[in-house]
JSON list of C-alpha atoms in Angstrom, two decimals:
[
{"chain": "A", "resi": 880, "resn": "MET", "atom": "CA", "xyz": [-26.16, 112.22, 18.69]},
{"chain": "A", "resi": 881, "resn": "ALA", "atom": "CA", "xyz": [-27.39, 112.32, 22.30]},
{"chain": "A", "resi": 882, "resn": "SER", "atom": "CA", "xyz": [-26.93, 108.58, 22.72]},
{"chain": "A", "resi": 883, "resn": "PHE", "atom": "CA", "xyz": [-23.38, 108.88, 21.37]},
{"chain": "A", "resi": 884, "resn": "LEU", "atom": "CA", "xyz": [-22.62, 111.61, 23.93]},
{"chain": "A", "resi": 885, "resn": "SER", "atom": "CA", "xyz": [-24.14, 109.48, 26.67]},
{"chain": "A", "resi": 886, "resn": "PHE", "atom": "CA", "xyz": [-21.88, 106.63, 25.61]},
{"chain": "A", "resi": 887, "resn": "LEU", "atom": "CA", "xyz": [-18.79, 108.84, 25.62]},
{"chain": "A", "resi": 888, "resn": "LEU", "atom": "CA", "xyz": [-19.62, 110.41, 28.95]},
{"chain": "A", "resi": 889, "resn": "GLY", "atom": "CA", "xyz": [-20.39, 107.04, 30.52]},
{"chain": "A", "resi": 890, "resn": "GLU", "atom": "CA", "xyz": [-23.93, 107.86, 31.57]},
{"chain": "A", "resi": 891, "resn": "LYS", "atom": "CA", "xyz": [-25.82, 104.86, 32.90]},
{"chain": "A", "resi": 892, "resn": "LYS", "atom": "CA", "xyz": [-28.99, 103.76, 31.17]},
{"chain": "A", "resi": 893, "resn": "LYS", "atom": "CA", "xyz": [-32.17, 103.10, 33.07]},
{"chain": "A", "resi": 894, "resn": "THR", "atom": "CA", "xyz": [-32.83, 99.44, 33.83]},
{"chain": "A", "resi": 895, "resn": "ALA", "atom": "CA", "xyz": [-36.05, 99.38, 31.78]},
{"chain": "A", "resi": 896, "resn": "SER", "atom": "CA", "xyz": [-34.36, 100.67, 28.64]},
{"chain": "A", "resi": 897, "resn": "VAL", "atom": "CA", "xyz": [-31.52, 98.17, 29.02]},
{"chain": "A", "resi": 898, "resn": "ALA", "atom": "CA", "xyz": [-34.02, 95.32, 29.46]},
{"chain": "A", "resi": 899, "resn": "LYS", "atom": "CA", "xyz": [-35.97, 96.51, 26.41]},
{"chain": "A", "resi": 900, "resn": "GLU", "atom": "CA", "xyz": [-32.81, 96.56, 24.30]},
{"chain": "A", "resi": 901, "resn": "ARG", "atom": "CA", "xyz": [-31.88, 93.05, 25.43]},
{"chain": "A", "resi": 902, "resn": "LEU", "atom": "CA", "xyz": [-35.32, 91.73, 24.51]},
{"chain": "A", "resi": 903, "resn": "GLN", "atom": "CA", "xyz": [-35.08, 93.39, 21.09]},
{"chain": "A", "resi": 904, "resn": "ILE", "atom": "CA", "xyz": [-31.70, 91.74, 20.50]},
{"chain": "A", "resi": 905, "resn": "ILE", "atom": "CA", "xyz": [-33.01, 88.33, 21.56]},
{"chain": "A", "resi": 906, "resn": "LEU", "atom": "CA", "xyz": [-36.07, 88.62, 19.30]},
{"chain": "A", "resi": 907, "resn": "ALA", "atom": "CA", "xyz": [-34.01, 89.82, 16.35]},
{"chain": "A", "resi": 908, "resn": "HIS", "atom": "CA", "xyz": [-31.64, 86.89, 16.83]},
{"chain": "A", "resi": 909, "resn": "GLU", "atom": "CA", "xyz": [-34.50, 84.40, 16.95]},
{"chain": "A", "resi": 910, "resn": "ARG", "atom": "CA", "xyz": [-36.13, 85.89, 13.85]},
{"chain": "A", "resi": 911, "resn": "SER", "atom": "CA", "xyz": [-32.94, 85.49, 11.85]},
{"chain": "A", "resi": 912, "resn": "GLY", "atom": "CA", "xyz": [-32.53, 81.90, 13.04]},
{"chain": "A", "resi": 913, "resn": "ARG", "atom": "CA", "xyz": [-35.08, 79.18, 12.98]},
{"chain": "A", "resi": 914, "resn": "ASN", "atom": "CA", "xyz": [-38.85, 79.71, 12.82]},
{"chain": "A", "resi": 915, "resn": "ALA", "atom": "CA", "xyz": [-40.17, 76.38, 14.08]},
{"chain": "A", "resi": 916, "resn": "GLY", "atom": "CA", "xyz": [-41.69, 75.78, 17.49]},
{"chain": "A", "resi": 917, "resn": "GLU", "atom": "CA", "xyz": [-41.12, 77.74, 20.67]},
{"chain": "A", "resi": 918, "resn": "PRO", "atom": "CA", "xyz": [-37.78, 79.54, 20.97]},
{"chain": "A", "resi": 919, "resn": "ASP", "atom": "CA", "xyz": [-35.32, 77.92, 23.36]},
{"chain": "A", "resi": 920, "resn": "TYR", "atom": "CA", "xyz": [-34.52, 81.20, 25.13]},
{"chain": "A", "resi": 921, "resn": "LEU", "atom": "CA", "xyz": [-37.97, 81.56, 26.75]},
{"chain": "A", "resi": 922, "resn": "PRO", "atom": "CA", "xyz": [-37.26, 79.35, 29.82]},
{"chain": "A", "resi": 923, "resn": "ALA", "atom": "CA", "xyz": [-33.99, 81.21, 30.48]},
{"chain": "A", "resi": 924, "resn": "LEU", "atom": "CA", "xyz": [-35.73, 84.55, 29.99]},
{"chain": "A", "resi": 925, "resn": "GLN", "atom": "CA", "xyz": [-38.41, 83.51, 32.46]},
{"chain": "A", "resi": 926, "resn": "ARG", "atom": "CA", "xyz": [-35.81, 82.49, 35.08]},
{"chain": "A", "resi": 927, "resn": "GLU", "atom": "CA", "xyz": [-33.94, 85.77, 34.64]},
{"chain": "A", "resi": 928, "resn": "LEU", "atom": "CA", "xyz": [-37.12, 87.82, 34.98]},
{"chain": "A", "resi": 929, "resn": "VAL", "atom": "CA", "xyz": [-38.03, 85.98, 38.19]},
{"chain": "A", "resi": 930, "resn": "ALA", "atom": "CA", "xyz": [-34.53, 86.66, 39.56]},
{"chain": "A", "resi": 931, "resn": "VAL", "atom": "CA", "xyz": [-34.70, 90.38, 38.77]},
{"chain": "A", "resi": 932, "resn": "ILE", "atom": "CA", "xyz": [-38.24, 90.89, 40.05]},
{"chain": "A", "resi": 933, "resn": "SER", "atom": "CA", "xyz": [-37.46, 88.89, 43.21]},
{"chain": "A", "resi": 934, "resn": "LYS", "atom": "CA", "xyz": [-34.89, 91.53, 44.13]},
{"chain": "A", "resi": 935, "resn": "TYR", "atom": "CA", "xyz": [-37.75, 93.97, 44.67]},
{"chain": "A", "resi": 936, "resn": "VAL", "atom": "CA", "xyz": [-40.88, 91.89, 45.33]},
{"chain": "A", "resi": 937, "resn": "LYS", "atom": "CA", "xyz": [-41.25, 88.37, 46.67]},
{"chain": "A", "resi": 938, "resn": "ILE", "atom": "CA", "xyz": [-42.95, 86.33, 43.96]},
{"chain": "A", "resi": 939, "resn": "ASN", "atom": "CA", "xyz": [-43.54, 82.68, 43.26]},
{"chain": "A", "resi": 940, "resn": "PRO", "atom": "CA", "xyz": [-41.72, 81.61, 40.05]},
{"chain": "A", "resi": 941, "resn": "ASP", "atom": "CA", "xyz": [-44.95, 79.92, 38.93]},
{"chain": "A", "resi": 942, "resn": "ASP", "atom": "CA", "xyz": [-46.67, 83.34, 38.99]},
{"chain": "A", "resi": 943, "resn": "LEU", "atom": "CA", "xyz": [-44.63, 84.55, 36.00]},
{"chain": "A", "resi": 944, "resn": "LYS", "atom": "CA", "xyz": [-45.53, 83.34, 32.51]},
{"chain": "A", "resi": 945, "resn": "VAL", "atom": "CA", "xyz": [-43.67, 84.16, 29.28]},
{"chain": "A", "resi": 946, "resn": "HIS", "atom": "CA", "xyz": [-45.33, 83.42, 25.95]},
{"chain": "A", "resi": 947, "resn": "LEU", "atom": "CA", "xyz": [-44.38, 84.19, 22.36]},
{"chain": "A", "resi": 948, "resn": "GLU", "atom": "CA", "xyz": [-47.15, 84.31, 19.79]},
{"chain": "A", "resi": 949, "resn": "ARG", "atom": "CA", "xyz": [-46.62, 84.55, 16.04]},
{"chain": "A", "resi": 950, "resn": "GLN", "atom": "CA", "xyz": [-49.24, 85.87, 13.62]},
{"chain": "A", "resi": 951, "resn": "ASP", "atom": "CA", "xyz": [-48.12, 86.39, 10.03]},
{"chain": "A", "resi": 952, "resn": "ASN", "atom": "CA", "xyz": [-45.13, 88.78, 10.23]},
{"chain": "A", "resi": 953, "resn": "LEU", "atom": "CA", "xyz": [-45.89, 89.86, 13.80]},
{"chain": "A", "resi": 954, "resn": "GLU", "atom": "CA", "xyz": [-44.39, 88.42, 16.97]},
{"chain": "A", "resi": 955, "resn": "VAL", "atom": "CA", "xyz": [-45.78, 89.32, 20.38]},
{"chain": "A", "resi": 956, "resn": "LEU", "atom": "CA", "xyz": [-43.82, 88.56, 23.54]},
{"chain": "A", "resi": 957, "resn": "GLU", "atom": "CA", "xyz": [-46.27, 88.43, 26.41]},
{"chain": "A", "resi": 958, "resn": "VAL", "atom": "CA", "xyz": [-45.11, 88.49, 30.03]},
{"chain": "A", "resi": 959, "resn": "LYS", "atom": "CA", "xyz": [-47.70, 87.98, 32.77]},
{"chain": "A", "resi": 960, "resn": "ILE", "atom": "CA", "xyz": [-46.64, 88.55, 36.36]},
{"chain": "A", "resi": 961, "resn": "GLU", "atom": "CA", "xyz": [-48.94, 87.94, 39.30]},
{"chain": "A", "resi": 962, "resn": "LEU", "atom": "CA", "xyz": [-47.75, 90.18, 42.11]},
{"chain": "A", "resi": 963, "resn": "PRO", "atom": "CA", "xyz": [-48.69, 89.52, 45.73]},
{"chain": "A", "resi": 964, "resn": "GLU", "atom": "CA", "xyz": [-51.15, 91.86, 47.35]},
{"chain": "A", "resi": 965, "resn": "ALA", "atom": "CA", "xyz": [-49.68, 94.53, 49.60]},
{"chain": "A", "resi": 966, "resn": "GLY", "atom": "CA", "xyz": [-49.88, 93.72, 53.32]},
{"chain": "A", "resi": 967, "resn": "ARG", "atom": "CA", "xyz": [-52.68, 95.47, 55.13]}
]
């Protein structure tokens, strides 16, 4: 009910929750589609993550890795980001 009121009142969602919802949609879409090999959305997802993170922290695109691992009925999306050390 609260989410419905938020929708009606036009409250903005936090960026993290929006990103989480998008990832859930992408994974659900991939699960319903094909099961062979690495999903084709991973490179685009990686580029988008680099673009978003670069707005806040300067990173090298090679320092961000996205990997999807499947084990039985479980899928794990792993994102590794190497952030630069803070200037001293």
